[in-house]
mmCIF file of C-alpha atoms in Angstrom:
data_model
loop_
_atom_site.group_PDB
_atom_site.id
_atom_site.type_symbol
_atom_site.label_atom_id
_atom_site.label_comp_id
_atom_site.label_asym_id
_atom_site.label_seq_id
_atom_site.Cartn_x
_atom_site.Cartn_y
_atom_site.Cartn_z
ATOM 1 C CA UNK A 1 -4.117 -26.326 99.966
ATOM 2 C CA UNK A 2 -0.895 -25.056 99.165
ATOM 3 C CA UNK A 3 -0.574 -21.497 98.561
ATOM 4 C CA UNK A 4 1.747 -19.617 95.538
ATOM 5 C CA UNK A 5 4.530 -18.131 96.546
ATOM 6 C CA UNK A 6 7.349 -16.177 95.346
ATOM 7 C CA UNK A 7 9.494 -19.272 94.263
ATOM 8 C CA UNK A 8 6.577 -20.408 92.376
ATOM 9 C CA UNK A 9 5.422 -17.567 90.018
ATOM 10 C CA UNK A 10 2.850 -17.815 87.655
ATOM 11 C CA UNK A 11 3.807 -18.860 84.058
ATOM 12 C CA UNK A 12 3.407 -16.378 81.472
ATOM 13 C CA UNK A 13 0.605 -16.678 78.897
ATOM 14 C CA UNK A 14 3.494 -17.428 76.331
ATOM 15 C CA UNK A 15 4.865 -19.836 78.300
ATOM 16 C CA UNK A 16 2.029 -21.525 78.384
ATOM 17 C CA UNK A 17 1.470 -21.644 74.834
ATOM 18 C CA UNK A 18 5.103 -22.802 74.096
ATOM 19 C CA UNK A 19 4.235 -25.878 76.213
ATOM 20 C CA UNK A 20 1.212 -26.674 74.804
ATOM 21 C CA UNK A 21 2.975 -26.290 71.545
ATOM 22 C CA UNK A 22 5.733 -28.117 72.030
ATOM 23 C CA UNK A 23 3.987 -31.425 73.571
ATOM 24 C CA UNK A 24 1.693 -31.195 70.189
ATOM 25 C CA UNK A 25 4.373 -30.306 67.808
ATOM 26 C CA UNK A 26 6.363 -33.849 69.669
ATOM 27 C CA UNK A 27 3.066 -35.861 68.862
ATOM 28 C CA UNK A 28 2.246 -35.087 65.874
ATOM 29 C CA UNK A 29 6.348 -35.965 65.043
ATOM 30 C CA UNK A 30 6.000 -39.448 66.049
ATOM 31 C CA UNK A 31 3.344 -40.145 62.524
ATOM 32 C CA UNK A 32 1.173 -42.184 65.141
ATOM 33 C CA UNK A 33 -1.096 -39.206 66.507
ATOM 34 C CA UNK A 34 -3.788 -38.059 64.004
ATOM 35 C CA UNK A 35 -5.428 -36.153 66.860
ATOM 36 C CA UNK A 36 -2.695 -33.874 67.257
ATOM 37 C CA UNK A 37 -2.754 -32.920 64.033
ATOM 38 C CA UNK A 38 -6.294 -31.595 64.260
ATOM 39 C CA UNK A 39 -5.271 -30.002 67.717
ATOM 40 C CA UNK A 40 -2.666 -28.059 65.680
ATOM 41 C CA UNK A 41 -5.032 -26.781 62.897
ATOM 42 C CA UNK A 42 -7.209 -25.942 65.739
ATOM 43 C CA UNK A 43 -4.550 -23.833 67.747
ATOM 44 C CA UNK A 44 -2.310 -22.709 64.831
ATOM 45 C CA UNK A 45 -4.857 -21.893 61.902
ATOM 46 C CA UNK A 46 -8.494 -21.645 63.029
ATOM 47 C CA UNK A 47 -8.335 -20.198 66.725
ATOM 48 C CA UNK A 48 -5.306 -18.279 65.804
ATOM 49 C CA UNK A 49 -3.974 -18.430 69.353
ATOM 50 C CA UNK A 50 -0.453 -18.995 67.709
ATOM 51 C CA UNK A 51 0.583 -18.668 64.177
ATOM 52 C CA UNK A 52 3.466 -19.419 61.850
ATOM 53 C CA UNK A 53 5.143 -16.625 62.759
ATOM 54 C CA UNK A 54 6.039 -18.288 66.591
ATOM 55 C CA UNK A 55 9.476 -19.547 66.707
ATOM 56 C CA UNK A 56 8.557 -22.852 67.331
ATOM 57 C CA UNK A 57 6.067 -23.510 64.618
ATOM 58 C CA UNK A 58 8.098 -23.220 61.261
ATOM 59 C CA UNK A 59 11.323 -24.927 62.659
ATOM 60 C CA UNK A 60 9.493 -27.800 63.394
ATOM 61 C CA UNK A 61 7.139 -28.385 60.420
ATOM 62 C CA UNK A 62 10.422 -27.970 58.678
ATOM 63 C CA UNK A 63 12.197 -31.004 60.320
ATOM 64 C CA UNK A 64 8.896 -33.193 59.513
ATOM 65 C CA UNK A 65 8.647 -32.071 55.820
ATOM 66 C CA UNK A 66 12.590 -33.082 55.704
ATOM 67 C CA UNK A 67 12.386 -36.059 57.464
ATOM 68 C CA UNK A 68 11.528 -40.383 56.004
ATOM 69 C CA UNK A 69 7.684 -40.062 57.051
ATOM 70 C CA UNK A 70 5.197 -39.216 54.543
ATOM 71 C CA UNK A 71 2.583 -38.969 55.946
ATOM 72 C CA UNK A 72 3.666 -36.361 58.800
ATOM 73 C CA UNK A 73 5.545 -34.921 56.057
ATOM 74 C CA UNK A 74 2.216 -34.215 54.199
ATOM 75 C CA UNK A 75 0.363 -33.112 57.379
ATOM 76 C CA UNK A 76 3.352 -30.937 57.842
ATOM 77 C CA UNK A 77 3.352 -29.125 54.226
ATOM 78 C CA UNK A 78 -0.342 -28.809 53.809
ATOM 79 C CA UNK A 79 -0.037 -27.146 57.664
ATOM 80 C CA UNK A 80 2.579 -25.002 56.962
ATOM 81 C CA UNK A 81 1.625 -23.508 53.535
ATOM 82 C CA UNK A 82 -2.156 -23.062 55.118
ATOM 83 C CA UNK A 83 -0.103 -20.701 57.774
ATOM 84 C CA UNK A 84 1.433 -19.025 55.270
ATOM 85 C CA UNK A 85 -1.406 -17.846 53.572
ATOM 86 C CA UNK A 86 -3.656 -16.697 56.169
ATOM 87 C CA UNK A 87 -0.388 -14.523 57.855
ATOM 88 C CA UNK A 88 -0.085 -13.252 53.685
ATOM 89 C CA UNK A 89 -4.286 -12.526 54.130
ATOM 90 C CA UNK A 90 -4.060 -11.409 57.847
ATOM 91 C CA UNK A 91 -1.588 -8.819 57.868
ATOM 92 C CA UNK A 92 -2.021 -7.825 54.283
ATOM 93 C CA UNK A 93 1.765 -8.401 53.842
ATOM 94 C CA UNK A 94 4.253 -10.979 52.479
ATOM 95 C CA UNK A 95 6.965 -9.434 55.194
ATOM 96 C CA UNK A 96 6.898 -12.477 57.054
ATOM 97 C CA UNK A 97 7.058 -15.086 54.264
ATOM 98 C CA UNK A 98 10.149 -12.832 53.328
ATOM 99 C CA UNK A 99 11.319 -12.802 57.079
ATOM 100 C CA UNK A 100 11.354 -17.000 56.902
ATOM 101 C CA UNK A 101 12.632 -16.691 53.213
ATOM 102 C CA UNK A 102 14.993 -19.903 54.327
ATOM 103 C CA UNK A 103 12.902 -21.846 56.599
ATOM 104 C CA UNK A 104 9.666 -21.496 53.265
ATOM 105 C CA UNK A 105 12.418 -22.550 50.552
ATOM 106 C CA UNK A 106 13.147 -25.184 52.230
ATOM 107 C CA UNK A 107 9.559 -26.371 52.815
ATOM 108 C CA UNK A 108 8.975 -25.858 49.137
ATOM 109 C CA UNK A 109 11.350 -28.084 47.802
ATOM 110 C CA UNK A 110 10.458 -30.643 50.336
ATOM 111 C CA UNK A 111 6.663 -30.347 48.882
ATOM 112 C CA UNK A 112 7.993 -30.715 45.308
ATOM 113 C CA UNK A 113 10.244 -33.793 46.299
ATOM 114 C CA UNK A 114 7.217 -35.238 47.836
ATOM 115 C CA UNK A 115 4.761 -34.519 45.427
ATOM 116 C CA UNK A 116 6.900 -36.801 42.825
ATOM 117 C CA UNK A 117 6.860 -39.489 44.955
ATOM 118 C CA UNK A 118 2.973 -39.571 46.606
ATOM 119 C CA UNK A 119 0.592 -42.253 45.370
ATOM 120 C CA UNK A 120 -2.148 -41.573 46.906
ATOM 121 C CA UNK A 121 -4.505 -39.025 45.340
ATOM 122 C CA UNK A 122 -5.803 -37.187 47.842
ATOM 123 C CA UNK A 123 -2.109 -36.699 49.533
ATOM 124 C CA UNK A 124 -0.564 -35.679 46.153
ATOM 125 C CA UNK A 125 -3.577 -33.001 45.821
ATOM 126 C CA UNK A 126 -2.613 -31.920 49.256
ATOM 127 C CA UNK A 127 0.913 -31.546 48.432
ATOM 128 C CA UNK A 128 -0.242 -29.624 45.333
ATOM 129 C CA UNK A 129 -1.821 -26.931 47.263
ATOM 130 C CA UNK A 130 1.380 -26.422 49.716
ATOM 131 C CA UNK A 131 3.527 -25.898 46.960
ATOM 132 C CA UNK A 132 1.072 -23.118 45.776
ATOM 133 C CA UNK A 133 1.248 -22.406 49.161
ATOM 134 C CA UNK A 134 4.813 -21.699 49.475
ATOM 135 C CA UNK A 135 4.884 -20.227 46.739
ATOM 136 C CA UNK A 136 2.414 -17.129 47.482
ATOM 137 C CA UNK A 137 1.450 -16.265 44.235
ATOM 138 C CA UNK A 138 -1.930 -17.271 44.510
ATOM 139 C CA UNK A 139 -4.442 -17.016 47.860
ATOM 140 C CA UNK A 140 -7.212 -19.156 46.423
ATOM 141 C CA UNK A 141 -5.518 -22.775 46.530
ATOM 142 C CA UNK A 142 -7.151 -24.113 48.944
ATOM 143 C CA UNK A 143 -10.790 -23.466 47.426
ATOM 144 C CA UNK A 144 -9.060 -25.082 43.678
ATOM 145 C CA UNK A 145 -7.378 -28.073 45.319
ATOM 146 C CA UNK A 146 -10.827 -28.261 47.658
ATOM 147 C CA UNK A 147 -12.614 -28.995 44.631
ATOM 148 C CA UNK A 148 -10.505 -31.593 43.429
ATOM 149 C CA UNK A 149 -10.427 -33.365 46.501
ATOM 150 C CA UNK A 150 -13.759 -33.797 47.404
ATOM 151 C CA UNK A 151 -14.868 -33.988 43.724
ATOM 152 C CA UNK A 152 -17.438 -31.017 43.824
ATOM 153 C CA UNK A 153 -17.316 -26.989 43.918
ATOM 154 C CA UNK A 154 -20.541 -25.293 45.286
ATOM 155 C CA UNK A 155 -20.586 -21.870 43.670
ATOM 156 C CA UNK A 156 -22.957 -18.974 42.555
ATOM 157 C CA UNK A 157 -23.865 -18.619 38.926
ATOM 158 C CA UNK A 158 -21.857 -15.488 37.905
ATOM 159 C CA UNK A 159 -25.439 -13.643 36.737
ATOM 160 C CA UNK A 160 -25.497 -9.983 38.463
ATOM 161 C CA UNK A 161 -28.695 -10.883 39.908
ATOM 162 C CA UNK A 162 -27.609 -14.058 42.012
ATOM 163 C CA UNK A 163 -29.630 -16.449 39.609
ATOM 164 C CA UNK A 164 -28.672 -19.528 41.439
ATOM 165 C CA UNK A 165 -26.396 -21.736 43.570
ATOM 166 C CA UNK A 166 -24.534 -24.500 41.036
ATOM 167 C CA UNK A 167 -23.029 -27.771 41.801
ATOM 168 C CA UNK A 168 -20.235 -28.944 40.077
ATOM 169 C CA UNK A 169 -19.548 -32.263 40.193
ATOM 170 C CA UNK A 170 -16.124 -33.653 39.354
ATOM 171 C CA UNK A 171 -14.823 -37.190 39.438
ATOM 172 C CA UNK A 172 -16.458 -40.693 40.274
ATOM 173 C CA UNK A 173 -20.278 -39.346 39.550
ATOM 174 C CA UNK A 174 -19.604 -37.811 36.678
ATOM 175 C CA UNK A 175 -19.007 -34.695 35.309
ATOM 176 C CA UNK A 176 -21.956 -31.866 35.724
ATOM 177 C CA UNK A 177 -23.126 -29.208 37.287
ATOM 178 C CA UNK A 178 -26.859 -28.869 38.879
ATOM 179 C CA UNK A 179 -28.865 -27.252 41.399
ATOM 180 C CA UNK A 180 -28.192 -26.854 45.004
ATOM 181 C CA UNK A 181 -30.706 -29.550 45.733
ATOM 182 C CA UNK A 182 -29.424 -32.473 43.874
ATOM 183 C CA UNK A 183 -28.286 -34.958 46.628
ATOM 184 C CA UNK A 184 -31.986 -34.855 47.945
ATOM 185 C CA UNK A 185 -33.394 -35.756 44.676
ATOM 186 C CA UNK A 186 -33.122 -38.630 41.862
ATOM 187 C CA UNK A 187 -34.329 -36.590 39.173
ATOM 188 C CA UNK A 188 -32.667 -33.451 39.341
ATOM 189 C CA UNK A 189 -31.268 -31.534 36.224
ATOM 190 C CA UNK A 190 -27.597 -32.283 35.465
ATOM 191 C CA UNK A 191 -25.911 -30.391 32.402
ATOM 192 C CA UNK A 192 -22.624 -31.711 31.274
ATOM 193 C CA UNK A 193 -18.726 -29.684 31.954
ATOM 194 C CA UNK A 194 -17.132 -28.553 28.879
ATOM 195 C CA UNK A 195 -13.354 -29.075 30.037
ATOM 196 C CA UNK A 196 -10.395 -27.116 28.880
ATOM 197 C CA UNK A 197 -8.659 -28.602 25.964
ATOM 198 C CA UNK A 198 -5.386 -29.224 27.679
ATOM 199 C CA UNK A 199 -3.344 -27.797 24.744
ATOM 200 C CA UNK A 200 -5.424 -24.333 25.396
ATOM 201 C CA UNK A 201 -4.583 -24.558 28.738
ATOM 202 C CA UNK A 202 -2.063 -21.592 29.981
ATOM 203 C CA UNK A 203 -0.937 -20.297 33.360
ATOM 204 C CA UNK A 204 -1.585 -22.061 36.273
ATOM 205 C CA UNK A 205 -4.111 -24.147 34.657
ATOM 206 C CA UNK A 206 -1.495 -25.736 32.201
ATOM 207 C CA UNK A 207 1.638 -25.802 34.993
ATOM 208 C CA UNK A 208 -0.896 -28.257 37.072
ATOM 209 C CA UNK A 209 -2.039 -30.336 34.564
ATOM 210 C CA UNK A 210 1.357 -31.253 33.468
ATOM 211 C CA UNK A 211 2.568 -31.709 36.864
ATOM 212 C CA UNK A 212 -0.104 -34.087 37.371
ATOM 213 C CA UNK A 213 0.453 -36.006 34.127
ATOM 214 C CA UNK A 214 4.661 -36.185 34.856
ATOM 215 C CA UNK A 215 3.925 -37.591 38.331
ATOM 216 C CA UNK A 216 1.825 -40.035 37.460
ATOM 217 C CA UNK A 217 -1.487 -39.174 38.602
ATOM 218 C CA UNK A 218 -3.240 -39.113 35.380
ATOM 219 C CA UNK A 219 -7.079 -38.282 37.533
ATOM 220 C CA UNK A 220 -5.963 -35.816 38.725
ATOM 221 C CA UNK A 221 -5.042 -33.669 35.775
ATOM 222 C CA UNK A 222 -8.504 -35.084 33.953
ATOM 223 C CA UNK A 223 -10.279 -33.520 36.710
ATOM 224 C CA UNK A 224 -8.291 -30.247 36.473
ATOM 225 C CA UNK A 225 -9.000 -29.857 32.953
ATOM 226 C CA UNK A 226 -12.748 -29.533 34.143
ATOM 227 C CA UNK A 227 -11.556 -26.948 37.058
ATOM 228 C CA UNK A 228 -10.281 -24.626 34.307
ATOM 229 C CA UNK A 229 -12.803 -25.266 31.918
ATOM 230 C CA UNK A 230 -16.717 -24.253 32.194
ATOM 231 C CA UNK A 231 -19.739 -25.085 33.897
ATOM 232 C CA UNK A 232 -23.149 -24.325 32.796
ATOM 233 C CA UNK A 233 -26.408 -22.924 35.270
ATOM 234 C CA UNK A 234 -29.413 -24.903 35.470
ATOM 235 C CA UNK A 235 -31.168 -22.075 35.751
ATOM 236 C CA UNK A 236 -30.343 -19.247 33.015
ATOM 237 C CA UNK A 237 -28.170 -21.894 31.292
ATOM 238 C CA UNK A 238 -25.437 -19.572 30.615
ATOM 239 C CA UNK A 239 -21.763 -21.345 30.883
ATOM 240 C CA UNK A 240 -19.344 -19.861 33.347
ATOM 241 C CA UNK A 241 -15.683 -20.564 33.823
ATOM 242 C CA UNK A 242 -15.523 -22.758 36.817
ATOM 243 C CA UNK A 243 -11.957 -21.756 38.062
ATOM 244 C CA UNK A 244 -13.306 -18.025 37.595
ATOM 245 C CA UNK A 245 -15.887 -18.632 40.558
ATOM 246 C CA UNK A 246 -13.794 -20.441 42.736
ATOM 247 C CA UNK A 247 -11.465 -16.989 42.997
ATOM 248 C CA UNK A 248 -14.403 -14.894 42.915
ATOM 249 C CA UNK A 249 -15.756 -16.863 45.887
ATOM 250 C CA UNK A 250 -11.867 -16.710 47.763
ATOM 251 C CA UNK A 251 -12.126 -12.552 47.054
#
């Protein structure tokens, strides 16, 4: 066994990590690896080993966002504004959003030149939530554009006295909200969505709908007109403003 010696020092912990990073930043380039991608989310967002404010890590999303692949551009985006978020959340600062002022404003108009050319529905909705992302003004994207995605919100019926957990269901089963025990039964209580009217939308409600409708995905803004409009509780059948819970649940 061959023994360390002076030539042969130890790497440093950061050294380390740069390596690792590196060789999964270089596979998830090449569009072909969908395993590095969840390596990356792994390292970068939910372990926190390393974090968007590395050197490596923005740089290189960057060059992917910029770059002919849409797919890895996607990954990138969605990855990227994620980071963002949680250093926003973490540090209870924007200091280093405003520290990579370039490096985000460049990401951002990357995710609004992709978002106007993305077919597919689930990437578009993706690309939705990294430009509200990048932007900052808003924490609770990812619960919103959750929603969307996988076509259901579970939430608590706003009552003061925790009256019940409410499904919302929004897309190819219909549009309704019931109790928490639904999926295990065929006869369970379902109470129709009122949706927003989209000429009383406003805000952020009303940017997203039209964004939807001018880039061609037509679902997706019928399905945010139920986000932003109400649900009502099996239980003490009072109506609640779905969009309402979602940020109460992100506080």
């Amino acid at each position: 066994m061959s023994e360390m010696t002076g030539s042969s020092p130890v790497p440093r912990t950061d050294e380390v990590d740069s390596g690792c990073l590196t060789t999964l930043l270089d596979r998830a380039a090449t569009g072909r690896d969908g395993q590095a991608w969840s390596d990356l989310w792994t390292e970068l967002y939910h372990n926190g080993s390393l974090e968007v404010s590395h050197p490596l890590v923005l740089p290189a999303l960057m060059d992917m966002a910029e770059g002919d692949h849409a797919d890895t551009a996607a990954a990138a985006l969605h990855l990227a504004g994620a980071l963002l978020v949680q250093a926003d959340q973490r540090y209870e600062t924007r200091k280093l959003r405003h520290q990579h002022a370039p490096e985000v404003g460049r990401l951002l108009a990357a995710s609004n030149r992709w978002r106007q050319a993305t077919a597919d529905r689930n990437d578009y909705c993706h690309l939705l939530e990294a430009v509200l992302n990048l932007e900052g003004e808003i924490h609770w994207a990812e619960d919103l554009i959750w929603g969307i995605v996988s076509e259901e919100y579970e939430l608590e019926c706003p009552d003061p006295d925790g009256c019940a957990v409410v499904w919302v269901i929004i897309g190819e089963r219909g549009f309704f909200s019931t109790s928490e025990d639904y999926a295990l039964s065929d006869d369970a209580e379902t109470l129709p969505l009122h949706p927003a009217a989209p000429r009383a939308l406003d805000g952020l409600g009303r940017r997203l709908y039209e964004l939807a409708l001018s880039d061609g995905h037509e679902d997706v803004a019928h399905a945010l007109t139920h986000a932003f409009g109400e649900a009502t509780c099996p239980q003490c059948e009072k109506r609640f403003s779905i969009v309402g819970q979602v940020v109460a649940r992100s506080n």
